[in-house]
């Protein structure tokens, strides 16, 4: 009854007010085309009763006989006046008469023709239980329906297949949720929707739209001034005040117009209006009120009511702000059309985990798209202050722990995690609860994360690798580390790698006197150099592009920088790659370490730290075996130095060993993340595989900590906690990324060559507790340094000549746990071409003959017994390689080497310096003079052949 009374009152008032428009429209229709003014069509009303709906005629006479009952885009039956009437929706105004007759209501479902109603299902016929309406959610959502029909289609068939089901669902939703307040809202929104359609169709230029907004604001000022007079005089305006009103309106409009233009309030687009626009309106109204008062005083209107000046300002704010709020609300709550694959009947009941700002934004989007396939039930949040509160009309249902009960009670199907600040452990907890409740769940990054690029196109949360450990990060004694390194000159090899670059960062923060970064990868060195110099522009940093195997270059760097501490992090680390490149693996990981240690020893380095891996424990791979051999060499060297120097002033060469480093360049985590982001299966070697894991800062911090320890042991091992199953790591990574692990596909590939199912941090060695509980000291059996040198020289020779089977057998002899595959390697050192010219300059004729006899079958060998004779032969023969003795009868070999390097024609000829018996000083001196390599007498001929082959191969 109440709704019927409202319908009658509104319809009568509207009919009286709109009567002039009715007359004008009737005249226009008559002048445009012959026929009746009104058009009546049969429609189905409440409880299936038919009635005749009235409209202004917008088509030619007898249009129903020459075409379908429905009209589409650019229908030729529509008249010129009819197009304007349809655009403005004025053709619907006569339906007010249907409301007065009781056939319709102001708000309700859209009435349809009987042919369409016959296709309704029993569930859809529920909309016939209420009266159809002039306006409503369906009419507003499809206000431009005729423009959406593609040209040339069957309008009736297209309507029934494409639009009808969606519109019926919208009407059913209205019937289920209708209320008087909702009906009032649809009435208010109707002129706004029509205005939007007009603007969309006409598409006026931007400056016209700005002037239109400014005009509406001025009309609002007039209404506010009029309302101020009416309120001030209790709605009975005296004649004298009527004069003040009429004479004052131009002044009011001019004053407020100046303030609006000055503050540019008309430039704001109303459907995006916000708090900032409201503040602009308040300021403009205050300025306009001030100008209004100033104008009244200036014109001498002493009788003008001062209260009007005050009342006009808040009323202007109320009206202009209200218009913007109304338009903003209309656009934000306007239903959107469903996509072709989405239906409200398939909407999923969803709960948002997190009642914060991110949750509110997601809720607003879901509620603004009621037909988008999601139905928001409410929120869950652990904050006790939010319990029982509501956001956009949806309640906070309880805490996260109660999610299983809440999901069962409300039949929830999906959860959206909207806690942008959640930690990895928190996300794993929430993911486990969702999985236990049988809910699918998604994690959305915050808006800030998306802007910064932390969230990606698949809406995965950026993972902090610390969260994958499942334990608290290790704390180190930062004060002791800083005290130890402050004022020292420190070198880091492999400075562009994951461990090396973090070492550089932490060492700079310790206040080192100088940092020498050695790296052979140009881009990596460039990046870390830029980073360090950007964050610490005052630091003394040397970026050295060098290969640790190149003794002359490394000697030059040591000579210039004089490091006191060396961290040797440069190494090849990828197991499958090294299996195919055994020669490179040995030369880089073993021989490179040996040569670097020799140069460091020569230049009196105090502390030399060799960074090793848990793959060196009972190694199965070539990578692990090379690390183990390097460990053995460093340990043997350290013990020899301790014996020769005594305990005081002994340089300390030692090993630091740890397992896999999360987030490093060689870590599996980046690979897993990329596979998850791309929706690919996660490739796991074996479901039972375990590994020790540490973060990069943890590992580097403990490496630095071990450098400060006053301990005689040779090997330090970082306590990495319990081993982690790779399968569990993938599950944690999925949860931490905001995915359900059950939806992540895993593919098991089996062990690759050289891989182990489980790693260990130590063998059967004696493990000692150190002064720091996170670092263990390991005591290993004594090894002969002389024997190690001999074995390493043999490895170097075999690697240079490319004798892979012999090389692998030699490593197996040293490391019995390593069982190499003796099949042909993918790569080996190639044979050097025949007839290279080699010149031997040595006054030892017997040695010259031996060398000539040993290599003359492969190379063309010439000899010279003095420096003068050597220069003559160089000028005549231009050799490809020179074997040069360091001591010659007429001139020092070092001077000959330097002279050749200074000569423009001969400076590129490779030189192998033959040093004196046991005189290691000549090695460094000769390499500084420009020699490419050295060999110490007495030498084996096979070793000489290997060095010749390597040098010629490199020069070629």
mmCIF file of C-alpha atoms in Angstrom, residues 168-290:
data_model
loop_
_atom_site.group_PDB
_atom_site.id
_atom_site.type_symbol
_atom_site.label_atom_id
_atom_site.label_comp_id
_atom_site.label_asym_id
_atom_site.label_seq_id
_atom_site.Cartn_x
_atom_site.Cartn_y
_atom_site.Cartn_z
ATOM 1 C CA UNK A 168 15.948 -11.693 -16.389
ATOM 2 C CA UNK A 169 18.655 -12.490 -13.839
ATOM 3 C CA UNK A 170 18.924 -8.782 -13.066
ATOM 4 C CA UNK A 171 15.145 -8.579 -12.585
ATOM 5 C CA UNK A 172 15.135 -11.682 -10.369
ATOM 6 C CA UNK A 173 17.856 -10.119 -8.238
ATOM 7 C CA UNK A 174 15.737 -6.958 -7.888
ATOM 8 C CA UNK A 175 12.665 -8.955 -6.850
ATOM 9 C CA UNK A 176 14.683 -10.780 -4.167
ATOM 10 C CA UNK A 177 16.268 -7.631 -2.729
ATOM 11 C CA UNK A 178 13.720 -4.844 -3.414
ATOM 12 C CA UNK A 179 13.061 -2.147 -0.832
ATOM 13 C CA UNK A 180 11.633 1.386 -0.720
ATOM 14 C CA UNK A 181 15.083 2.875 -0.174
ATOM 15 C CA UNK A 182 16.405 0.948 -3.150
ATOM 16 C CA UNK A 183 13.507 2.132 -5.308
ATOM 17 C CA UNK A 184 14.188 5.730 -4.335
ATOM 18 C CA UNK A 185 17.830 5.251 -5.312
ATOM 19 C CA UNK A 186 16.857 3.936 -8.751
ATOM 20 C CA UNK A 187 14.573 6.953 -9.284
ATOM 21 C CA UNK A 188 17.435 9.326 -8.412
ATOM 22 C CA UNK A 189 19.865 7.459 -10.653
ATOM 23 C CA UNK A 190 17.572 7.490 -13.672
ATOM 24 C CA UNK A 191 18.214 11.102 -14.850
ATOM 25 C CA UNK A 192 21.940 10.577 -14.248
ATOM 26 C CA UNK A 193 21.934 7.460 -16.432
ATOM 27 C CA UNK A 194 20.039 9.305 -19.151
ATOM 28 C CA UNK A 195 22.503 12.188 -18.948
ATOM 29 C CA UNK A 196 25.415 9.801 -19.291
ATOM 30 C CA UNK A 197 23.809 8.236 -22.354
ATOM 31 C CA UNK A 198 23.290 11.655 -23.928
ATOM 32 C CA UNK A 199 26.910 12.623 -23.297
ATOM 33 C CA UNK A 200 28.129 9.310 -24.663
ATOM 34 C CA UNK A 201 26.026 9.670 -27.806
ATOM 35 C CA UNK A 202 26.703 13.333 -28.511
ATOM 36 C CA UNK A 203 30.315 13.181 -27.238
ATOM 37 C CA UNK A 204 30.704 16.961 -26.798
ATOM 38 C CA UNK A 205 34.238 18.433 -26.785
ATOM 39 C CA UNK A 206 35.986 18.592 -23.387
ATOM 40 C CA UNK A 207 35.607 22.375 -23.097
ATOM 41 C CA UNK A 208 31.856 22.084 -23.613
ATOM 42 C CA UNK A 209 31.682 19.501 -20.822
ATOM 43 C CA UNK A 210 33.648 21.848 -18.523
ATOM 44 C CA UNK A 211 31.258 24.751 -19.278
ATOM 45 C CA UNK A 212 28.293 22.449 -18.657
ATOM 46 C CA UNK A 213 29.678 21.507 -15.223
ATOM 47 C CA UNK A 214 30.302 25.171 -14.466
ATOM 48 C CA UNK A 215 26.718 26.016 -15.485
ATOM 49 C CA UNK A 216 25.340 23.323 -13.182
ATOM 50 C CA UNK A 217 27.413 24.712 -10.326
ATOM 51 C CA UNK A 218 25.995 28.192 -10.961
ATOM 52 C CA UNK A 219 22.471 26.777 -10.974
ATOM 53 C CA UNK A 220 23.284 25.112 -7.671
ATOM 54 C CA UNK A 221 24.380 28.513 -6.299
ATOM 55 C CA UNK A 222 21.069 30.050 -7.385
ATOM 56 C CA UNK A 223 19.172 27.203 -5.718
ATOM 57 C CA UNK A 224 21.296 27.584 -2.586
ATOM 58 C CA UNK A 225 20.653 31.356 -2.417
ATOM 59 C CA UNK A 226 16.928 30.853 -2.936
ATOM 60 C CA UNK A 227 16.869 28.158 -0.261
ATOM 61 C CA UNK A 228 18.748 30.467 2.117
ATOM 62 C CA UNK A 229 16.060 33.143 1.745
ATOM 63 C CA UNK A 230 13.265 30.617 2.216
ATOM 64 C CA UNK A 231 14.865 29.105 5.322
ATOM 65 C CA UNK A 232 15.672 32.537 6.776
ATOM 66 C CA UNK A 233 12.063 33.774 6.430
ATOM 67 C CA UNK A 234 10.263 30.487 7.247
ATOM 68 C CA UNK A 235 9.152 29.871 3.646
ATOM 69 C CA UNK A 236 7.118 33.130 3.599
ATOM 70 C CA UNK A 237 9.194 35.650 1.667
ATOM 71 C CA UNK A 238 8.295 39.336 2.291
ATOM 72 C CA UNK A 239 8.016 41.636 -0.728
ATOM 73 C CA UNK A 240 11.074 43.633 0.296
ATOM 74 C CA UNK A 241 13.204 40.494 0.572
ATOM 75 C CA UNK A 242 11.944 39.339 -2.794
ATOM 76 C CA UNK A 243 13.608 42.413 -4.258
ATOM 77 C CA UNK A 244 16.843 41.588 -2.398
ATOM 78 C CA UNK A 245 16.649 38.060 -3.824
ATOM 79 C CA UNK A 246 16.053 39.108 -7.416
ATOM 80 C CA UNK A 247 18.577 41.947 -7.442
ATOM 81 C CA UNK A 248 21.127 39.888 -5.541
ATOM 82 C CA UNK A 249 21.067 36.740 -7.729
ATOM 83 C CA UNK A 250 23.389 38.174 -10.435
ATOM 84 C CA UNK A 251 25.790 39.329 -7.721
ATOM 85 C CA UNK A 252 25.763 35.887 -6.062
ATOM 86 C CA UNK A 253 26.306 34.094 -9.374
ATOM 87 C CA UNK A 254 29.149 36.407 -10.363
ATOM 88 C CA UNK A 255 30.898 36.093 -6.975
ATOM 89 C CA UNK A 256 30.735 32.313 -6.868
ATOM 90 C CA UNK A 257 31.531 32.026 -10.581
ATOM 91 C CA UNK A 258 34.788 33.904 -10.018
ATOM 92 C CA UNK A 259 35.735 31.569 -7.168
ATOM 93 C CA UNK A 260 34.816 28.433 -9.163
ATOM 94 C CA UNK A 261 36.871 29.553 -12.159
ATOM 95 C CA UNK A 262 39.798 30.600 -9.954
ATOM 96 C CA UNK A 263 39.975 27.228 -8.184
ATOM 97 C CA UNK A 264 39.065 25.314 -11.396
ATOM 98 C CA UNK A 265 36.384 23.208 -9.776
ATOM 99 C CA UNK A 266 34.752 22.713 -13.183
ATOM 100 C CA UNK A 267 37.782 20.755 -14.434
ATOM 101 C CA UNK A 268 37.091 17.859 -12.093
ATOM 102 C CA UNK A 269 35.345 14.862 -13.683
ATOM 103 C CA UNK A 270 32.403 14.145 -11.427
ATOM 104 C CA UNK A 271 32.346 10.372 -11.681
ATOM 105 C CA UNK A 272 35.873 10.361 -10.189
ATOM 106 C CA UNK A 273 35.136 12.977 -7.527
ATOM 107 C CA UNK A 274 36.744 12.474 -4.133
ATOM 108 C CA UNK A 275 37.686 14.180 -0.901
ATOM 109 C CA UNK A 276 40.122 16.505 -2.688
ATOM 110 C CA UNK A 277 37.289 17.811 -4.876
ATOM 111 C CA UNK A 278 35.142 18.387 -1.784
ATOM 112 C CA UNK A 279 37.893 20.498 -0.239
ATOM 113 C CA UNK A 280 38.114 22.541 -3.441
ATOM 114 C CA UNK A 281 34.346 23.144 -3.304
ATOM 115 C CA UNK A 282 34.551 24.214 0.350
ATOM 116 C CA UNK A 283 37.360 26.654 -0.437
ATOM 117 C CA UNK A 284 35.550 27.984 -3.514
ATOM 118 C CA UNK A 285 32.347 28.468 -1.522
ATOM 119 C CA UNK A 286 34.217 30.299 1.226
ATOM 120 C CA UNK A 287 35.864 32.602 -1.331
ATOM 121 C CA UNK A 288 32.548 33.086 -3.154
ATOM 122 C CA UNK A 289 30.795 33.947 0.110
ATOM 123 C CA UNK A 290 33.486 36.480 0.906
#
